[in-house]
Amino acid sequence: MSFTKKDVEKILIELNSKEWVQNIQIFGNKLMIDAVSPSPALHDKKKLEDALINAFKDKLPEAEVQVKVTAKPKPSIQPIKGNPIKGIKNIVAIASGKGGVGKSTVTANMAISLHKMGFKVGILDADIYGPSMPVMFDVEDGKPRSIEKEGKSKMLPIESYGIKVLSIGFFAGLDQAVVWRGAMASKAIHQLIHDADWGDLDFLLIDLPPGTGDIHLSIVQEVPVTGAVIVSTPQTVALADARKGVSMFKMDAINVPVLGFVENMAYFTPEELPENKYYLFGQNGVKNLAEKMDIPFLGEIPIIQSIREASDVGRPAALQVNTIASAAYTEIAKNMVGSLAVRNKDLPPTEAVRITTMAGCSTK
Ligand code: ADP
């Protein structure tokens, strides 16, 4: 007695297994089924295979059944881990593999650019090895006040240029934070996020310490980080560390999407020779790495003396109007929001709604 594809589908529906079957082929009395297991574990795949074979033996004894089970590919984008923090729509971690590549400078200027675009922005300076936000935002003497809210004592971030800032440097002293390690630093950072009155924010940028250590692990595991931005110079040694940064965010235990790479110190142009570009750290290193790793490239920032000077006097360069520096930071901020919108589109609808309802960030 012969059987048809319809017969097989009917049996699969009875077995409640149709959704796991991707392909059915019939060759005479030979029935071949491709199925997809929701779990990659070998024993789960075997279980599904055996279940299908036994069921068909019973219900369609004339068929010689062959089942091939593969694991369902992991969705490229995972839902955000952890509970959302009330009022904060997106938490973006700014990371770098190597120290000194300009991660904090990018964080400060990206915050200003996002603010200029109309977003509400906060910065959490979690760089225990060198908290620099107090200097960059000219609030070195900042002492966050404590207020009572809903029966709890909350820290009030210090506001500068419209950005709400909390830095580990406000509490540990700019020279001492570096001695905070492991559990103590994680606890302090946890408090800065959860025990602060951030109000409503479209973006909370976290300036992470350089590298890929236990602090990173605890921050990204206990804070619902929406995505990460990785800053690097085009230099080979910096690129190798940037790659490590990407691997860290991709780890199963962390699983934070990388929104993009920023190439800092991309080239130098002397003021008197604006046409000349000198690629001191190599050319397009970060751009090429982004392409290779299939990660968005958010933009490049040249080496500009006024960027360093602006940071040192506590007035980030992105506050300038119509300069090469401010244009570069605006471009990067826009691309980061764009990358976030793409990420949000791939999220389950409830998750997407939670993080995309903000001005200028469309999921289309
Ligand atoms: P990180 O946070 O990665 O340690 P910083 O942001 O503190 O690095 O930057 C290191 C130094 O480089 C600072 O003195 C900063 O002002 C300077 N700097 C960063 N980016 C640029 C740039 N594009 N042009 C000139 N100087 C820069």
Short mmCIF file of C-alpha atoms and ligand atoms in Angstrom, two decimals:
data_model
loop_
_atom_site.label_atom_id
_atom_site.label_comp_id
_atom_site.label_asym_id
_atom_site.label_seq_id
_atom_site.Cartn_x
_atom_site.Cartn_y
_atom_site.Cartn_z
CA MET A 1 0.00 0.00 0.00
CA SER A 2 1.43 3.35 -0.96
CA PHE A 3 1.15 6.54 1.05
CA THR A 4 1.25 10.23 0.22
CA LYS A 5 2.76 13.35 1.71
CA LYS A 6 -0.71 14.29 2.96
CA ASP A 7 -0.88 11.03 4.95
CA VAL A 8 2.47 11.81 6.53
CA GLU A 9 1.44 15.37 7.40
CA LYS A 10 -1.77 14.09 8.96
CA ILE A 11 0.21 11.76 11.21
CA LEU A 12 2.58 14.57 12.15
CA ILE A 13 -0.37 16.74 13.15
CA GLU A 14 -1.76 13.90 15.27
CA LEU A 15 1.66 13.60 16.91
CA ASN A 16 1.76 17.33 17.48
CA SER A 17 5.14 17.30 15.74
CA LYS A 18 4.48 19.11 12.48
CA GLU A 19 6.26 22.28 13.55
CA TRP A 20 9.52 20.38 14.01
CA VAL A 21 9.49 18.91 10.52
CA GLN A 22 11.07 20.94 7.76
CA ASN A 23 11.05 18.62 4.80
CA ILE A 24 9.22 15.45 3.79
CA GLN A 25 10.26 13.38 0.78
CA ILE A 26 8.75 10.11 -0.41
CA PHE A 27 10.55 7.70 -2.75
CA GLY A 28 8.42 4.62 -3.26
CA ASN A 29 8.00 3.15 0.25
CA LYS A 30 10.93 5.16 1.54
CA LEU A 31 9.94 8.13 3.71
CA MET A 32 12.62 10.72 4.45
CA ILE A 33 12.01 13.38 7.07
CA ASP A 34 14.18 16.37 7.97
CA ALA A 35 13.38 17.59 11.46
CA VAL A 36 14.71 20.46 13.57
CA SER A 37 15.30 20.05 17.28
CA PRO A 38 14.77 23.09 19.48
CA SER A 39 17.75 21.97 21.55
CA PRO A 40 21.26 21.37 20.19
CA ALA A 41 21.94 18.62 22.81
CA LEU A 42 22.69 15.27 21.20
CA HIS A 43 20.32 13.30 23.43
CA ASP A 44 17.45 15.68 22.59
CA LYS A 45 18.09 15.25 18.87
CA LYS A 46 18.19 11.47 19.30
CA LYS A 47 14.97 11.56 21.33
CA LEU A 48 13.16 13.40 18.55
CA GLU A 49 14.56 11.05 15.92
CA ASP A 50 13.48 7.94 17.87
CA ALA A 51 10.07 9.37 18.65
CA LEU A 52 9.37 10.06 14.98
CA ILE A 53 10.66 6.68 13.78
CA ASN A 54 8.66 4.75 16.38
CA ALA A 55 5.50 6.71 15.73
CA PHE A 56 5.68 6.07 11.99
CA LYS A 57 6.48 2.37 12.53
CA ASP A 58 3.24 2.19 14.41
CA LYS A 59 1.03 4.39 12.23
CA LEU A 60 2.54 3.73 8.80
CA PRO A 61 4.09 0.25 9.03
CA GLU A 62 4.58 -0.01 5.27
CA ALA A 63 7.01 2.94 5.26
CA GLU A 64 10.74 2.58 5.58
CA VAL A 65 11.41 5.70 7.62
CA GLN A 66 14.59 7.68 7.73
CA VAL A 67 14.77 10.75 9.99
CA LYS A 68 17.50 13.36 10.06
CA VAL A 69 17.47 15.81 12.96
CA THR A 70 19.50 19.02 13.06
CA ALA A 71 19.59 21.61 15.81
CA LYS A 72 17.63 24.78 15.40
CA PRO A 73 20.13 27.55 14.62
CA LYS A 74 20.42 30.04 17.45
CA PRO A 75 18.65 33.27 16.60
CA SER A 76 21.39 35.80 15.80
CA ILE A 77 19.84 38.26 18.19
CA GLN A 78 18.73 37.29 21.66
CA PRO A 79 16.26 39.04 23.90
CA ILE A 80 17.79 41.35 26.46
CA LYS A 81 18.71 39.58 29.68
CA GLY A 82 17.65 40.73 33.11
CA ASN A 83 14.82 42.90 34.28
CA PRO A 84 14.46 46.30 32.69
CA ILE A 85 15.44 49.26 34.86
CA LYS A 86 12.44 51.50 35.28
CA GLY A 87 12.68 54.58 33.09
CA ILE A 88 15.78 53.49 31.16
CA LYS A 89 15.05 52.47 27.58
CA ASN A 90 18.48 51.44 26.32
CA ILE A 91 21.69 50.57 28.09
CA VAL A 92 24.69 50.70 25.80
CA ALA A 93 28.07 49.48 27.02
CA ILE A 94 31.10 51.18 25.48
CA ALA A 95 34.05 48.82 25.52
CA SER A 96 37.57 48.53 24.21
CA GLY A 97 39.96 45.66 24.33
CA LYS A 98 42.96 47.87 24.95
CA GLY A 99 43.36 50.88 27.25
CA GLY A 100 44.05 54.36 25.92
CA VAL A 101 42.31 53.93 22.56
CA GLY A 102 39.78 56.68 23.33
CA LYS A 103 36.85 54.69 24.75
CA SER A 104 35.98 57.29 27.40
CA THR A 105 36.34 60.14 24.91
CA VAL A 106 33.95 58.37 22.54
CA THR A 107 31.50 57.72 25.41
CA ALA A 108 31.44 61.38 26.49
CA ASN A 109 31.10 62.71 22.95
CA MET A 110 28.54 60.14 21.89
CA ALA A 111 26.45 61.14 24.91
CA ILE A 112 26.59 64.81 23.87
CA SER A 113 25.74 63.97 20.24
CA LEU A 114 22.75 61.86 21.30
CA HIS A 115 21.61 64.69 23.56
CA LYS A 116 21.92 67.15 20.65
CA MET A 117 19.70 64.78 18.64
CA GLY A 118 17.02 65.16 21.32
CA PHE A 119 17.58 62.04 23.42
CA LYS A 120 17.73 61.93 27.21
CA VAL A 121 21.13 60.56 28.09
CA GLY A 122 23.02 59.39 31.15
CA ILE A 123 26.57 58.11 31.59
CA LEU A 124 27.71 55.57 34.10
CA ASP A 125 31.47 55.78 34.38
CA ALA A 126 32.42 52.26 35.42
CA ASP A 127 36.07 52.53 34.40
CA ILE A 128 37.63 51.63 37.73
CA TYR A 129 41.11 51.83 36.22
CA GLY A 130 40.75 55.49 35.32
CA PRO A 131 37.36 57.13 35.80
CA SER A 132 37.59 60.16 33.51
CA MET A 133 34.04 61.48 33.26
CA PRO A 134 34.39 63.86 36.24
CA VAL A 135 37.19 65.69 34.36
CA MET A 136 35.60 65.47 30.91
CA PHE A 137 32.32 66.92 32.20
CA ASP A 138 33.99 69.47 34.45
CA VAL A 139 32.41 68.04 37.61
CA GLU A 140 35.52 66.88 39.44
CA ASP A 141 34.18 68.05 42.77
CA GLY A 142 30.79 66.48 42.18
CA LYS A 143 29.19 64.94 45.26
CA PRO A 144 25.97 63.17 44.26
CA ARG A 145 23.18 64.02 46.68
CA SER A 146 21.02 61.39 48.26
CA ILE A 147 17.24 61.74 48.02
CA GLU A 148 14.26 59.80 49.33
CA LYS A 149 12.15 58.14 46.65
CA GLU A 150 9.37 55.62 47.22
CA GLY A 151 10.71 55.01 50.70
CA LYS A 152 14.23 54.32 49.47
CA SER A 153 17.37 56.40 49.54
CA LYS A 154 18.56 57.14 45.99
CA MET A 155 21.67 58.79 44.56
CA LEU A 156 21.08 61.74 42.30
CA PRO A 157 23.42 61.82 39.26
CA ILE A 158 25.32 65.07 38.63
CA GLU A 159 24.10 66.88 35.53
CA SER A 160 26.46 68.59 33.11
CA TYR A 161 25.70 69.80 29.55
CA GLY A 162 22.33 68.04 29.89
CA ILE A 163 23.93 64.65 30.61
CA LYS A 164 23.32 62.84 33.90
CA VAL A 165 26.64 61.50 35.12
CA LEU A 166 27.56 59.05 37.84
CA SER A 167 31.17 58.03 38.13
CA ILE A 168 32.93 55.61 40.36
CA GLY A 169 35.41 58.51 40.66
CA PHE A 170 32.86 60.56 42.68
CA PHE A 171 33.08 58.00 45.45
CA ALA A 172 36.49 56.41 45.34
CA GLY A 173 38.55 59.45 44.47
CA LEU A 174 40.16 59.65 41.06
CA ASP A 175 43.35 57.95 42.22
CA GLN A 176 41.86 55.26 44.42
CA ALA A 177 39.25 53.56 42.26
CA VAL A 178 41.93 51.44 40.67
CA VAL A 179 42.40 49.49 43.90
CA TRP A 180 38.76 48.42 43.78
CA ARG A 181 38.65 45.00 42.29
CA GLY A 182 36.35 42.10 41.75
CA ALA A 183 33.37 41.87 44.05
CA MET A 184 33.84 45.32 45.58
CA ALA A 185 33.90 47.07 42.22
CA SER A 186 30.95 45.03 40.95
CA LYS A 187 28.94 45.91 44.04
CA ALA A 188 29.74 49.60 43.66
CA ILE A 189 28.72 49.56 40.00
CA HIS A 190 25.55 47.65 40.82
CA GLN A 191 24.63 50.41 43.29
CA LEU A 192 25.41 53.15 40.79
CA ILE A 193 22.94 51.60 38.38
CA HIS A 194 20.18 50.31 40.64
CA ASP A 195 20.31 52.71 43.59
CA ALA A 196 20.41 55.91 41.54
CA ASP A 197 17.55 58.10 40.48
CA TRP A 198 18.29 58.24 36.74
CA GLY A 199 14.78 59.44 35.89
CA ASP A 200 13.68 58.81 32.30
CA LEU A 201 16.54 58.04 29.92
CA ASP A 202 16.57 57.04 26.29
CA PHE A 203 20.18 55.96 26.70
CA LEU A 204 22.38 55.04 29.60
CA LEU A 205 25.94 54.71 28.29
CA ILE A 206 28.25 52.63 30.44
CA ASP A 207 31.95 53.43 30.08
CA LEU A 208 33.41 49.98 30.83
CA PRO A 209 36.95 49.42 32.03
CA PRO A 210 39.28 48.37 29.19
CA GLY A 211 39.79 44.66 28.60
CA THR A 212 37.65 41.63 29.24
CA GLY A 213 37.67 40.82 32.95
CA ASP A 214 35.36 39.70 35.73
CA ILE A 215 33.99 43.23 36.13
CA HIS A 216 32.68 43.10 32.58
CA LEU A 217 31.12 39.76 33.19
CA SER A 218 29.28 40.92 36.30
CA ILE A 219 28.11 44.17 34.72
CA VAL A 220 26.73 42.62 31.57
CA GLN A 221 25.20 39.73 33.47
CA GLU A 222 23.29 41.75 35.99
CA VAL A 223 22.39 44.78 33.91
CA PRO A 224 19.99 44.47 30.95
CA VAL A 225 22.50 45.74 28.39
CA THR A 226 20.85 46.43 25.03
CA GLY A 227 24.06 46.40 23.04
CA ALA A 228 27.76 47.15 23.05
CA VAL A 229 29.94 49.52 21.05
CA ILE A 230 33.61 48.61 20.68
CA VAL A 231 36.20 51.33 20.25
CA SER A 232 39.61 50.60 18.77
CA THR A 233 42.45 52.28 16.97
CA PRO A 234 43.50 50.70 13.67
CA GLN A 235 46.73 49.41 15.23
CA THR A 236 47.25 45.64 15.01
CA VAL A 237 47.66 45.11 18.78
CA ALA A 238 44.51 47.11 19.50
CA LEU A 239 42.57 45.16 16.87
CA ALA A 240 43.54 41.84 18.43
CA ASP A 241 42.10 43.05 21.74
CA ALA A 242 38.98 44.45 20.07
CA ARG A 243 38.39 41.00 18.61
CA LYS A 244 38.63 39.55 22.15
CA GLY A 245 36.01 42.11 23.21
CA VAL A 246 33.62 40.87 20.52
CA SER A 247 34.20 37.26 21.61
CA MET A 248 33.39 38.22 25.19
CA PHE A 249 30.04 39.78 24.23
CA LYS A 250 29.22 36.76 22.06
CA MET A 251 29.80 34.25 24.87
CA ASP A 252 26.69 32.26 25.73
CA ALA A 253 26.74 33.51 29.33
CA ILE A 254 26.82 37.15 28.15
CA ASN A 255 25.21 37.25 24.73
CA VAL A 256 25.07 41.00 24.18
CA PRO A 257 24.83 42.13 20.55
CA VAL A 258 27.68 44.28 19.31
CA LEU A 259 26.06 47.37 17.79
CA GLY A 260 29.23 48.33 16.02
CA PHE A 261 32.89 49.27 15.92
CA VAL A 262 34.27 52.80 16.17
CA GLU A 263 37.66 53.52 14.63
CA ASN A 264 39.34 56.17 16.78
CA MET A 265 42.55 57.96 15.86
CA ALA A 266 41.94 56.81 12.28
CA TYR A 267 44.43 59.32 10.81
CA PHE A 268 46.06 62.66 11.46
CA THR A 269 45.63 65.78 9.33
CA PRO A 270 47.83 68.80 10.06
CA GLU A 271 45.82 72.01 10.18
CA GLU A 272 48.11 73.69 7.68
CA LEU A 273 47.78 70.77 5.21
CA PRO A 274 44.10 69.83 5.41
CA GLU A 275 44.32 67.62 2.30
CA ASN A 276 47.00 65.38 3.79
CA LYS A 277 46.06 62.34 5.84
CA TYR A 278 48.67 60.42 7.81
CA TYR A 279 47.63 56.96 8.91
CA LEU A 280 49.79 56.77 12.02
CA PHE A 281 48.24 53.55 13.35
CA GLY A 282 47.55 51.90 9.98
CA GLN A 283 44.74 52.42 7.51
CA ASN A 284 41.16 51.11 7.86
CA GLY A 285 42.16 48.42 10.37
CA VAL A 286 38.89 48.65 12.31
CA LYS A 287 36.76 49.03 9.19
CA ASN A 288 38.29 45.87 7.73
CA LEU A 289 37.85 43.97 11.00
CA ALA A 290 34.19 45.04 11.13
CA GLU A 291 33.67 43.70 7.63
CA LYS A 292 35.45 40.46 8.41
CA MET A 293 33.44 39.89 11.60
CA ASP A 294 30.17 41.04 10.01
CA ILE A 295 29.70 43.77 12.60
CA PRO A 296 28.42 47.25 11.71
CA PHE A 297 31.07 49.95 11.26
CA LEU A 298 29.79 53.08 13.01
CA GLY A 299 32.43 55.52 11.79
CA GLU A 300 35.90 56.94 12.25
CA ILE A 301 37.37 59.82 14.23
CA PRO A 302 40.68 61.38 13.20
CA ILE A 303 43.34 62.44 15.68
CA ILE A 304 42.48 66.03 16.42
CA GLN A 305 44.33 68.11 18.97
CA SER A 306 41.15 69.93 20.01
CA ILE A 307 39.47 66.63 20.94
CA ARG A 308 42.15 66.01 23.55
CA GLU A 309 42.14 69.66 24.68
CA ALA A 310 38.34 69.77 24.92
CA SER A 311 38.34 66.65 27.10
CA ASP A 312 41.03 68.06 29.37
CA VAL A 313 39.19 71.34 29.98
CA GLY A 314 35.90 69.55 30.64
CA ARG A 315 34.00 70.59 27.52
CA PRO A 316 33.63 67.58 25.15
CA ALA A 317 34.44 68.34 21.50
CA ALA A 318 30.97 67.23 20.34
CA LEU A 319 29.65 70.46 21.88
CA GLN A 320 31.45 72.39 19.12
CA VAL A 321 29.37 73.50 16.15
CA ASN A 322 30.34 72.54 12.59
CA THR A 323 33.73 71.08 13.31
CA ILE A 324 35.21 67.89 11.88
CA ALA A 325 35.17 66.42 15.38
CA SER A 326 31.52 67.20 16.15
CA ALA A 327 30.44 65.93 12.71
CA ALA A 328 32.33 62.66 13.26
CA TYR A 329 30.69 62.06 16.65
CA THR A 330 27.23 62.92 15.28
CA GLU A 331 27.69 60.41 12.47
CA ILE A 332 28.72 57.71 14.93
CA ALA A 333 25.81 58.42 17.28
CA LYS A 334 23.35 58.28 14.36
CA ASN A 335 24.78 55.00 13.14
CA MET A 336 24.63 53.55 16.64
CA VAL A 337 20.92 54.44 16.87
CA GLY A 338 20.44 52.93 13.40
CA SER A 339 22.17 49.74 14.44
CA LEU A 340 19.98 49.60 17.53
CA ALA A 341 16.88 49.99 15.39
CA VAL A 342 17.98 47.04 13.26
CA ARG A 343 18.55 45.02 16.43
CA ASN A 344 15.14 45.97 17.73
CA LYS A 345 13.44 44.87 14.52
CA ASP A 346 14.77 41.36 15.03
CA LEU A 347 13.57 41.17 18.62
CA PRO A 348 10.36 39.54 19.75
CA PRO A 349 7.67 42.22 19.40
CA THR A 350 7.24 42.84 23.15
CA GLU A 351 10.96 43.35 23.58
CA ALA A 352 11.15 45.62 20.56
CA VAL A 353 8.32 47.77 21.84
CA ARG A 354 10.05 48.10 25.19
CA ILE A 355 13.20 49.57 23.75
CA THR A 356 12.25 51.33 20.55
CA THR A 357 9.60 53.79 21.50
CA MET A 358 11.94 56.69 21.31
CA ALA A 359 12.23 59.62 19.01
CA GLY A 360 13.94 59.07 15.69
CA CYS A 361 14.52 55.39 16.26
CA SER A 362 12.28 53.48 13.91
CA THR A 363 12.17 49.76 13.56
CA LYS A 364 11.46 50.09 9.83
P1 ADP B 1 40.44 55.13 27.08
O1 ADP B 1 39.14 55.47 27.70
O2 ADP B 1 40.31 54.15 25.96
O3 ADP B 1 41.50 54.75 28.05
P2 ADP B 1 40.65 57.98 26.59
O4 ADP B 1 39.32 58.31 26.06
O5 ADP B 1 40.95 58.33 27.99
O6 ADP B 1 40.99 56.46 26.33
O7 ADP B 1 41.72 58.64 25.59
C1 ADP B 1 43.11 58.54 25.79
C2 ADP B 1 43.75 59.87 25.42
O8 ADP B 1 43.61 60.11 24.02
C3 ADP B 1 43.11 61.07 26.10
O9 ADP B 1 44.09 61.99 26.42
C4 ADP B 1 42.17 61.63 25.04
O10 ADP B 1 41.93 63.02 25.22
C5 ADP B 1 42.95 61.34 23.78
N1 ADP B 1 42.10 61.15 22.59
C6 ADP B 1 41.12 60.25 22.45
N2 ADP B 1 40.61 60.31 21.20
C7 ADP B 1 41.29 61.27 20.54
C8 ADP B 1 41.26 61.81 19.20
N3 ADP B 1 40.40 61.34 18.31
N4 ADP B 1 42.12 62.80 18.89
C9 ADP B 1 43.00 63.26 19.81
N5 ADP B 1 43.10 62.80 21.06
C10 ADP B 1 42.27 61.80 21.43
#
